[in-house]
CSV table of C-alpha atoms in Angstrom, one decimal:
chain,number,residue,atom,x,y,z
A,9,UNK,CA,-15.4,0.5,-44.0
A,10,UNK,CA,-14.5,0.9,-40.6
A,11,UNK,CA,-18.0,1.0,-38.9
A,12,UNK,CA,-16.8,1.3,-35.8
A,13,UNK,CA,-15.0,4.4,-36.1
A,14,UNK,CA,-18.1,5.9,-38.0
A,15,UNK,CA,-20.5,5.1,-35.4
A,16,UNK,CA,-18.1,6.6,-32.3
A,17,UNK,CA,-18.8,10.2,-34.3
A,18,UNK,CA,-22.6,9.4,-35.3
A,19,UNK,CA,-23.5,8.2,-32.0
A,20,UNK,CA,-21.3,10.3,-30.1
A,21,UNK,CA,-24.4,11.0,-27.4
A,22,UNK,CA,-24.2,7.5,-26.4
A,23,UNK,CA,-20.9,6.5,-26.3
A,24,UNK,CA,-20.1,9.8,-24.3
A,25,UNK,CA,-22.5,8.8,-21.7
A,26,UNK,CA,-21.1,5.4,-21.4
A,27,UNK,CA,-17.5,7.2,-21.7
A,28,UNK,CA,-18.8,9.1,-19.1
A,29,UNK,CA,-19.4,5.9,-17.0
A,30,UNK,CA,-15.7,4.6,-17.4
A,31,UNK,CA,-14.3,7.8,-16.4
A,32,UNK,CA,-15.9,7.7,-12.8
A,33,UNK,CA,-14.8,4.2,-12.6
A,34,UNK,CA,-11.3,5.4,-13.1
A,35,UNK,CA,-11.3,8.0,-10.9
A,36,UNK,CA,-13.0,5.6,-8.2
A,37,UNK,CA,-9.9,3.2,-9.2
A,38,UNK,CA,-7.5,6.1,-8.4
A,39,UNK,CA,-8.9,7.2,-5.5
A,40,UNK,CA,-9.1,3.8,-3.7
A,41,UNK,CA,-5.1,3.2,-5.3
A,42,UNK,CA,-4.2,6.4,-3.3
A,43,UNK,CA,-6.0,5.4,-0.1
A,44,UNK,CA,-4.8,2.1,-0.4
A,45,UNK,CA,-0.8,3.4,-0.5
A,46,UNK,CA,-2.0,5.8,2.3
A,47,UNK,CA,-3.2,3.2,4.4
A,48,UNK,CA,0.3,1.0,3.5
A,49,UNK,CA,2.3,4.1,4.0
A,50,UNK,CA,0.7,5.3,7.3
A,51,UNK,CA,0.9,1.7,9.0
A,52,UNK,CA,3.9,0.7,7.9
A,53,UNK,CA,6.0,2.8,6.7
A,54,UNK,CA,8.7,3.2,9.6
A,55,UNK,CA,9.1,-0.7,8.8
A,56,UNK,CA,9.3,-0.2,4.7
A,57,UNK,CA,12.1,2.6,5.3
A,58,UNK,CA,14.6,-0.2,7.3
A,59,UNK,CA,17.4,-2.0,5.3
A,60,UNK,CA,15.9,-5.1,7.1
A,61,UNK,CA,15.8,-8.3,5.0
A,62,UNK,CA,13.6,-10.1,8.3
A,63,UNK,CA,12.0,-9.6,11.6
A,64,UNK,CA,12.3,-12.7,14.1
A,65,UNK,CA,9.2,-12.8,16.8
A,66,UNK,CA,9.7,-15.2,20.2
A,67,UNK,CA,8.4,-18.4,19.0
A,68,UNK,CA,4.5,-19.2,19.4
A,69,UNK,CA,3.9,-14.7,19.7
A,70,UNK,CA,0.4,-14.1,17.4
A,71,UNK,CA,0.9,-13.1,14.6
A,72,UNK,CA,-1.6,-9.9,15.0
A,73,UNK,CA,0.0,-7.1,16.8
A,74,UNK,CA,3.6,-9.1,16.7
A,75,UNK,CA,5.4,-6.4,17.5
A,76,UNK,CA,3.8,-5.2,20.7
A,77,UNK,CA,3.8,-8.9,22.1
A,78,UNK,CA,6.8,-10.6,21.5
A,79,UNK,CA,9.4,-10.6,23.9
A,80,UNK,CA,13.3,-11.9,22.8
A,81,UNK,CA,16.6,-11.8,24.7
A,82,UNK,CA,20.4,-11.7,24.3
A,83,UNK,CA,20.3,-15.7,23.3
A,84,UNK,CA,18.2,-15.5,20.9
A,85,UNK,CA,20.2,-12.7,19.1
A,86,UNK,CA,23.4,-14.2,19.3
A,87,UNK,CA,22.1,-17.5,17.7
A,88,UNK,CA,20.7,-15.4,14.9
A,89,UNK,CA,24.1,-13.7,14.1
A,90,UNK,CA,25.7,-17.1,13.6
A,91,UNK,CA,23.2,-18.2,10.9
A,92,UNK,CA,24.9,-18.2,7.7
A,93,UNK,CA,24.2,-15.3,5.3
A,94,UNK,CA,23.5,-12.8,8.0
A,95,UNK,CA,25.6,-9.9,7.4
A,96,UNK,CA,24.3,-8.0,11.0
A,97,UNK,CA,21.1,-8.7,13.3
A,98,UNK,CA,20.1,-5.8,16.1
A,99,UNK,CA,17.4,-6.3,18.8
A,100,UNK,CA,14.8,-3.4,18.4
A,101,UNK,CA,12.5,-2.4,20.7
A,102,UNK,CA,8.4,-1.7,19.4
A,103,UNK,CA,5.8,-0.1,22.0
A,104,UNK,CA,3.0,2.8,21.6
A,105,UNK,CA,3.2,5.5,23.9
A,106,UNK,CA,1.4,8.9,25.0
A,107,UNK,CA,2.9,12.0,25.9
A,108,UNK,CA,3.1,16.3,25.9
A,109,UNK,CA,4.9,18.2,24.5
A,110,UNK,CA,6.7,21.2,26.5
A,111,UNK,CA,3.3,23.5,25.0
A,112,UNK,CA,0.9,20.8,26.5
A,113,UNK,CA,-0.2,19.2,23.3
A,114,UNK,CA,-1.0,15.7,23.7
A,115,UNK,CA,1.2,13.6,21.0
A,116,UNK,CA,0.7,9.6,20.5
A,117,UNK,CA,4.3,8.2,19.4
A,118,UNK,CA,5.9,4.6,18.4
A,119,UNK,CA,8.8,4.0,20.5
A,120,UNK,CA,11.7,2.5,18.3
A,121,UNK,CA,14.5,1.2,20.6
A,122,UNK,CA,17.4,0.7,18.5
A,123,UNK,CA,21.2,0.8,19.0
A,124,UNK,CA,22.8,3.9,18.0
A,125,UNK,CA,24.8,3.7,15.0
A,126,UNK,CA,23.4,0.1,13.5
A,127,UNK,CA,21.9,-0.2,10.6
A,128,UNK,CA,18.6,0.2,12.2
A,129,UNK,CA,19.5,3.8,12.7
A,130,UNK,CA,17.5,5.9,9.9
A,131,UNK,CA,18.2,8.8,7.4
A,132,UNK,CA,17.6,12.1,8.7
A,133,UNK,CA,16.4,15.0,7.0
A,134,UNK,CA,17.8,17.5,9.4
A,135,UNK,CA,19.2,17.1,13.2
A,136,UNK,CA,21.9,15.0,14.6
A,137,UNK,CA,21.4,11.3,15.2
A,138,UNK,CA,20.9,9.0,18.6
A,139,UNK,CA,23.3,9.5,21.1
A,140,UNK,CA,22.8,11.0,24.0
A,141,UNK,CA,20.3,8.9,26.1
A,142,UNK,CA,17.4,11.1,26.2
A,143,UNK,CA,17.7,11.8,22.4
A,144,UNK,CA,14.8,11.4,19.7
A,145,UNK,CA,14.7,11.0,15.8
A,146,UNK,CA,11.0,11.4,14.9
A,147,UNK,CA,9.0,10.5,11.9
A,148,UNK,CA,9.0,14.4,9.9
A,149,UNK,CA,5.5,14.3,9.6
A,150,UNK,CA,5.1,14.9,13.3
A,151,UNK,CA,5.6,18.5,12.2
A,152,UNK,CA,2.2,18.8,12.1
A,153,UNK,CA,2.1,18.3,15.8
A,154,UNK,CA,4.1,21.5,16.0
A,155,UNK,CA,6.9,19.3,17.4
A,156,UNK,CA,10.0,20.9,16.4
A,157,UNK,CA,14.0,20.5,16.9
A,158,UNK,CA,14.6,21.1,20.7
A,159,UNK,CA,11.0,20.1,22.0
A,160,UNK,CA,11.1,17.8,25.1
A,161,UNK,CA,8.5,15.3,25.4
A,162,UNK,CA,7.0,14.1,28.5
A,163,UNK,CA,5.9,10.1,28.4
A,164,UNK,CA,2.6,10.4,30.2
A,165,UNK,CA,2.0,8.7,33.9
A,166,UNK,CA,6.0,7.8,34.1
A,167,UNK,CA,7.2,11.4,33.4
A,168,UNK,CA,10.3,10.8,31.9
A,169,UNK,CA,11.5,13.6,29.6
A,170,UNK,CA,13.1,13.4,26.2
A,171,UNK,CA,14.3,15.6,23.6
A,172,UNK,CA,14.1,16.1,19.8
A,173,UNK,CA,17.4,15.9,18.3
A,174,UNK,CA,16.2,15.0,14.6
A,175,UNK,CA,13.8,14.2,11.9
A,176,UNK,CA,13.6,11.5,9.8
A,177,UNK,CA,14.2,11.9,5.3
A,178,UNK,CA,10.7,11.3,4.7
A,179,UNK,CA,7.2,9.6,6.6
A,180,UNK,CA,8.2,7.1,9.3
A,181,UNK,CA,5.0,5.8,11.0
A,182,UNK,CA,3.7,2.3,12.5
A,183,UNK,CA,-0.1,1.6,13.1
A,184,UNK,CA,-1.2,5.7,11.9
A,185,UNK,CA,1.2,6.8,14.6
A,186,UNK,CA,4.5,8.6,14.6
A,187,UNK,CA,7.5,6.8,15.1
A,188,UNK,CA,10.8,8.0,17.6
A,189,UNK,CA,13.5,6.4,17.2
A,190,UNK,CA,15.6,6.1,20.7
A,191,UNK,CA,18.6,4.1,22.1
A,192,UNK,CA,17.8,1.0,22.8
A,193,UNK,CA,18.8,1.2,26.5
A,194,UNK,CA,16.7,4.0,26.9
A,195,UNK,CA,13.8,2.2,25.7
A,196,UNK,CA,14.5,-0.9,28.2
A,197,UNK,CA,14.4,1.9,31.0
A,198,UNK,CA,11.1,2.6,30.2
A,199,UNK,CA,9.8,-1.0,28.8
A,200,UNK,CA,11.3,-2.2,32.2
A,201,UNK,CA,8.6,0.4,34.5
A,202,UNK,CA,11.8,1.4,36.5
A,203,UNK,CA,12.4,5.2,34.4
A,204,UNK,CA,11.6,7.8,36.7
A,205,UNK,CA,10.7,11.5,36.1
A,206,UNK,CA,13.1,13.5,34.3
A,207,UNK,CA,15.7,12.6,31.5
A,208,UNK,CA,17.2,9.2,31.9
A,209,UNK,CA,20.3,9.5,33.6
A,210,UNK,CA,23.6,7.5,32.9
A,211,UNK,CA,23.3,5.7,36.5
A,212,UNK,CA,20.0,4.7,35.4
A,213,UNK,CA,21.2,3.2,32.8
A,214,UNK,CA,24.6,1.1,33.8
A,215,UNK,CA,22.4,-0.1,36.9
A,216,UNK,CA,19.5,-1.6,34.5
A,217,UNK,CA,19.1,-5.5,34.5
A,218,UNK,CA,17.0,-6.2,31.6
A,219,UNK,CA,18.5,-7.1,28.5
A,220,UNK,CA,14.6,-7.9,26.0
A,221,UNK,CA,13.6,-6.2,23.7
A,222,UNK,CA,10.8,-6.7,21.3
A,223,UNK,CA,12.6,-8.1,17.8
A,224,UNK,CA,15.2,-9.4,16.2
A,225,UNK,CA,15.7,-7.5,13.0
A,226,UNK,CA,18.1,-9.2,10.6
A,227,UNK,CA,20.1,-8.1,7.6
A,228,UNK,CA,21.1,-10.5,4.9
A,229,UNK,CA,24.6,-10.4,3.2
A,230,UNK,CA,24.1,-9.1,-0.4
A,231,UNK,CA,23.3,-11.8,-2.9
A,232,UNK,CA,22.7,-14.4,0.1
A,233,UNK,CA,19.7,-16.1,0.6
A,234,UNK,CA,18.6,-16.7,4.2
A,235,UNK,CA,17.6,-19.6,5.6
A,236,UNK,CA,14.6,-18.3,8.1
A,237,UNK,CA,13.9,-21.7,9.2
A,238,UNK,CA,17.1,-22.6,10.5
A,239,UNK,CA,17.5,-19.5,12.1
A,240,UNK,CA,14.4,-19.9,13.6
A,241,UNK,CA,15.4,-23.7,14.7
A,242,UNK,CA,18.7,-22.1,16.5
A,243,UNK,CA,17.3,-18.9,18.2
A,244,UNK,CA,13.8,-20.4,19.2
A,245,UNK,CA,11.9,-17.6,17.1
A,246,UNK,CA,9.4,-17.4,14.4
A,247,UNK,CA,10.8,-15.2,11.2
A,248,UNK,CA,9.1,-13.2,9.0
A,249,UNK,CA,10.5,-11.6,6.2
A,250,UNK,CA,10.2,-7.7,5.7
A,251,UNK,CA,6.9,-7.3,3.6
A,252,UNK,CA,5.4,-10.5,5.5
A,253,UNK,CA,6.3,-8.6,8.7
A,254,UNK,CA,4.1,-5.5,8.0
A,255,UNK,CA,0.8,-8.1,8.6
A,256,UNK,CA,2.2,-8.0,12.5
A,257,UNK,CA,1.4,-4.6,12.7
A,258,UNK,CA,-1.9,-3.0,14.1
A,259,UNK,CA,-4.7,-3.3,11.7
A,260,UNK,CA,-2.9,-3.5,8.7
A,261,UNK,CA,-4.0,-7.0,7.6
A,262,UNK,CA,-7.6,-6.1,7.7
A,263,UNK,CA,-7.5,-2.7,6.1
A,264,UNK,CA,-5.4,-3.8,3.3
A,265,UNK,CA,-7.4,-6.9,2.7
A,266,UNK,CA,-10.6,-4.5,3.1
A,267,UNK,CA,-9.5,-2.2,0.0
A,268,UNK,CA,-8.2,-5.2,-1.8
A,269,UNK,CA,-12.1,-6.7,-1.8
A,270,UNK,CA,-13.3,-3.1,-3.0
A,271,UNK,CA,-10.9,-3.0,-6.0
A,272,UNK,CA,-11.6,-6.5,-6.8
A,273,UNK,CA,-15.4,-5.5,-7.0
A,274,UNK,CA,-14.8,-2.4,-8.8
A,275,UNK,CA,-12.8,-4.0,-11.4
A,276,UNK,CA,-15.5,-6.6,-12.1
A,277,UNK,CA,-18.1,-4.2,-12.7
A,278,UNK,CA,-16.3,-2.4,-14.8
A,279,UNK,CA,-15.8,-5.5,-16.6
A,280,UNK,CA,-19.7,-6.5,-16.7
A,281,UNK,CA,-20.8,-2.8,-17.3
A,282,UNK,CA,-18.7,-2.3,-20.4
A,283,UNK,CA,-19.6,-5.9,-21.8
A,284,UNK,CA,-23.2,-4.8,-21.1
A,285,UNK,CA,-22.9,-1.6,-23.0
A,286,UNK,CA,-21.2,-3.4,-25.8
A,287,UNK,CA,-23.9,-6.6,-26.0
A,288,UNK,CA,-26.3,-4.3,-26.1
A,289,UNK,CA,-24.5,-2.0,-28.8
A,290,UNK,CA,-23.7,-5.2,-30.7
A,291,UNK,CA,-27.4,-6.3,-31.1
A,292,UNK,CA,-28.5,-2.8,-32.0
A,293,UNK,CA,-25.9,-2.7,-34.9
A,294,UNK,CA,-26.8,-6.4,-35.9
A,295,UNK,CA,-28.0,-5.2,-39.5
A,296,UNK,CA,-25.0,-3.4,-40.0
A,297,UNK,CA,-22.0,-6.1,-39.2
A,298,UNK,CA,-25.0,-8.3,-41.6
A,299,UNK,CA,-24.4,-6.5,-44.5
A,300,UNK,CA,-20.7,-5.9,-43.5
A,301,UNK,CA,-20.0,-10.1,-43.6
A,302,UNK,CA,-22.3,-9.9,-47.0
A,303,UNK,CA,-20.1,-7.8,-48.6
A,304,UNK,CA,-17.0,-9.6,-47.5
A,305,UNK,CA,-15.7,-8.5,-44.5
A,306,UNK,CA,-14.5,-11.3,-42.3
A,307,UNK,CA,-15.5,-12.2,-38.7
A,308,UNK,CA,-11.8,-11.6,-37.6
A,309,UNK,CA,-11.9,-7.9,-39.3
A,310,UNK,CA,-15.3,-7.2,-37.5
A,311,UNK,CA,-13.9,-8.6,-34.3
A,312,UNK,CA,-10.8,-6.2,-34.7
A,313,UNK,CA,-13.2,-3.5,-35.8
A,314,UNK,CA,-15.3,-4.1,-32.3
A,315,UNK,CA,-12.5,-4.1,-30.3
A,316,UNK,CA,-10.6,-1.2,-31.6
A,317,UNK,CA,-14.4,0.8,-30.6
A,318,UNK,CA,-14.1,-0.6,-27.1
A,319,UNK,CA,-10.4,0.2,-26.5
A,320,UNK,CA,-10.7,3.8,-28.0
A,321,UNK,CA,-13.5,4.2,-25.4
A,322,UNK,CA,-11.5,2.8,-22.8
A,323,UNK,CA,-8.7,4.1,-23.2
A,324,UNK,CA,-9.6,7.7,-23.9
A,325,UNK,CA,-12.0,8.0,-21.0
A,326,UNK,CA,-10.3,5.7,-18.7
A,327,UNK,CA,-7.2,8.8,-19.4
A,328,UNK,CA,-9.5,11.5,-18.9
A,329,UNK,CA,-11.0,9.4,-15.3
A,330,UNK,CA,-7.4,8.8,-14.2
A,331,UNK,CA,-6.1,12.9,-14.7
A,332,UNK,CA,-9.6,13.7,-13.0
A,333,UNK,CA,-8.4,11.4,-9.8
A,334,UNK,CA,-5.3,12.4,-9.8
A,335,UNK,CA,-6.5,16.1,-9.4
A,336,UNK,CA,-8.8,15.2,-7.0
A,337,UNK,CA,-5.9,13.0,-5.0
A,338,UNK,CA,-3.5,15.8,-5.2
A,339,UNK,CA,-6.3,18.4,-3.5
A,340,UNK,CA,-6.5,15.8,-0.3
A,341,UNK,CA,-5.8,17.6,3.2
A,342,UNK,CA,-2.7,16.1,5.0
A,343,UNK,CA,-4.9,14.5,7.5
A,344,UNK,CA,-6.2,12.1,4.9
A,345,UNK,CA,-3.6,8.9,4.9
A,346,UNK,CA,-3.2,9.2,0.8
A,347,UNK,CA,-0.7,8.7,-1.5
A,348,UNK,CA,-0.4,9.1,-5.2
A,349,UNK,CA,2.0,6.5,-6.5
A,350,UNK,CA,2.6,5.6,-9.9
A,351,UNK,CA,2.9,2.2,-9.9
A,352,UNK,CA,0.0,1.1,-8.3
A,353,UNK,CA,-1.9,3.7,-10.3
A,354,UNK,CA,-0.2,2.6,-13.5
A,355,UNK,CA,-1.2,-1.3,-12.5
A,356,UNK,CA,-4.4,-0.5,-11.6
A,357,UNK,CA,-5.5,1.4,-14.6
A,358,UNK,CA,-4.1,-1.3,-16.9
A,359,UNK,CA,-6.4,-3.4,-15.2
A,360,UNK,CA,-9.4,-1.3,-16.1
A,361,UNK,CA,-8.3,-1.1,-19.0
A,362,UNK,CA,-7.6,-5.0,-19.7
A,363,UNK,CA,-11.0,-6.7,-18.0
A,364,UNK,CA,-13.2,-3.6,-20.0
A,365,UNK,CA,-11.6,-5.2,-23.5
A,366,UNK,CA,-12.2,-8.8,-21.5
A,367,UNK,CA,-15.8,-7.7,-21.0
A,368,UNK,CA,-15.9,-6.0,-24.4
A,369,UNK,CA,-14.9,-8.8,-26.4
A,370,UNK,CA,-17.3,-11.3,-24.7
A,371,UNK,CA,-19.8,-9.1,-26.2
A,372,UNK,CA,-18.5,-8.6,-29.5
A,373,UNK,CA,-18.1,-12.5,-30.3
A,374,UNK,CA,-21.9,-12.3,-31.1
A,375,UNK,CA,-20.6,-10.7,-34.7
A,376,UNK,CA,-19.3,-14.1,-35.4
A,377,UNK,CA,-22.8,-15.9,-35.2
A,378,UNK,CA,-24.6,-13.2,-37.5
A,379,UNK,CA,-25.9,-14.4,-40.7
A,380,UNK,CA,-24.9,-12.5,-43.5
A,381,UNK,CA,-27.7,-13.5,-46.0
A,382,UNK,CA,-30.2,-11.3,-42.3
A,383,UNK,CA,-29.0,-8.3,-45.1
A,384,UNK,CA,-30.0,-9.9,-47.8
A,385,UNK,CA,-33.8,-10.9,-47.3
A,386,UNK,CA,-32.6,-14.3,-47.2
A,387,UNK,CA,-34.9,-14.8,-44.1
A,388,UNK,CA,-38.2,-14.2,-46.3
């Protein structure tokens, strides 16, 4: 009676190796889970942060790099707040930019131009938010850059000068680099080549003639459904909803896609190397299950009795593989783009979990062709 919790003591050597097997798959699975949300977090994450339900692009703008080339106007956003179900829409500004800080350390930064006080304006951990026209709310991991409350920044080759007035409540970056968050005005000034060195002045400003910016980013009513099509049909734009939106961004289509194929592969050999193990196992124990059926046992019992071995192995060792990653995860340096999340962890070692017992049982279905009189001498 139950063999296969007999033979996981006596042959403890061998299912410890192959144990041994499924934990570095796990931690593997955990590792690529928390470079995987890095990656997410790192290119997209000033967009995940917005209360945006969808982003409209000019019409005909590719889809790679959206953000940086699309170009929309005051039209276009007025014939967007009149769709039905749109609760408020905001044009907001998207361009990368280099510049030193007052120490001389070179920063990299994504401009946000967004109108003060909209719902595009984010959280802030600390500071004040946008107001005066030379004012920033950066991404709080640019901390690291030693950028601090107070520090003016100097946009390289046009030398205009603004100043840190806040952090954002948590990571706010787009395509690995920090975002700042600026009035929108302020970020025409500069999108228009007419700034000038020195902090945008209020003349500047009120003389300016140029009314694009990059997006139109939309927020539905709660509970209403929008119609992107028909808002795109009205404003001349191509829509994208949030998540659909973060493909627009720099690279992140092709690293995502990248770490999707490597998962994909590591789940199916996990799948064909535990089914191997088990095939193998099976044959080795054929006189066994033999005199098992002989004696009475069924070939649903034995199958139970399989698969019970095979999720006690996978289980147990795909626990021990995951707390291993996760230790390994939380020892990452800060430069690293990784993130431990549990849901993607959780889904992903239910997966390893699910195609080993898929693999497993493939193998174990050989119990049901075994010929009970094999322990019998019936053969001679």
């Amino acid at each position: 009676m139950f063999l296969a919790l007999r033979e996981l003591i006596f042959a403890r050597g061998r299912f410890s190796l192959m144990g041994g097997v499924i934990a570095l798959i796990a931690v593997l699975m955990v590792m690529l889970s928390g470079l995987s949300s890095g990656l997410v977090n790192d290119g997209v994450s000033g967009l995940k942060s917005m209360p945006v339900t969808a982003f409209a692009f000019d019409e005909g703008t590719k889809t790679d790099n959206a953000f940086s080339r699309s170009v929309i106007d005051d039209q276009q956003l007025g014939a967007w707040r009149g769709v039905e179900g749109v609760a408020a829409a905001e044009k907001m500004g998207v361009g990368m930019a280099n510049a030193t800080t007052e120490s001389g350390k070179q920063v990299d930064l994504t401009l946000f131009g967004i109108e003060p006080g909209s719902f595009l304006e984010p959280s802030r951990s600390e500071g004040t938010g946008l107001g005066a026209a030379d004012g920033l709310v950066v991404s709080s991991t640019a901390k690291a850059e030693g950028i601090e409350l107070g520090t003016v920044v100097t946009l390289d080759r046009i030398g205009t000068k603004l100043k840190v007035v806040g952090f954002t409540d948590g990571q706010a970056t787009f395509g690995h680099v920090d975002v700042a968050y600026l009035p929108l005005k302020t970020w025409q000034l500069i999108a228009s080549g007419q700034a000038a060195a020195g902090s945008p002045s209020a003349a500047q400003l009120s003389a300016l003639n140029f009314d694009t910016a990059s997006v139109v980013a939309v927020q539905a009513k709660p509970g209403a459904k929008l119609d992107l099509a028909a808002g795109d049909t009205a404003a001349g734009t191509s829509s994208k909803s949030l998540s659909a939106a973060f493909n627009a961004s720099p690279g992140y289509e092709a690293e995502t896609m990248t770490l999707s194929m490597i998962q994909v592969f590591l789940y199916a050999i996990c799948a064909l190397v535990v089914g191997a193990f088990f095939t193998v196992w099976t044959i080795q124990r054929k006189h066994e299950i033999s005199v098992l059926r002989a004696i009475g046992a069924s070939t649903g019992y034995l199958l139970r009795d399989g698969l019970a071995q095979a999720a006690i192995l996978l289980v147990g060792f795909t626990a021990l593989g995951v707390a291993a990653g996760l230790g390994l995860g939380a020892a990452m340096p800060d430069v690293m783009p990784f993130a431990l999340e549990a849901a993607p962890i959780a889904i992903a070692t239910a997966l390893t979990i699910g195609l080993g017992l898929i693999g497993a049982a493939v193998a174990v279905v050989r119990i049901s062709r075994i010929d009970p009189l094999n322990a019998l001498g019936g053969q001679r």
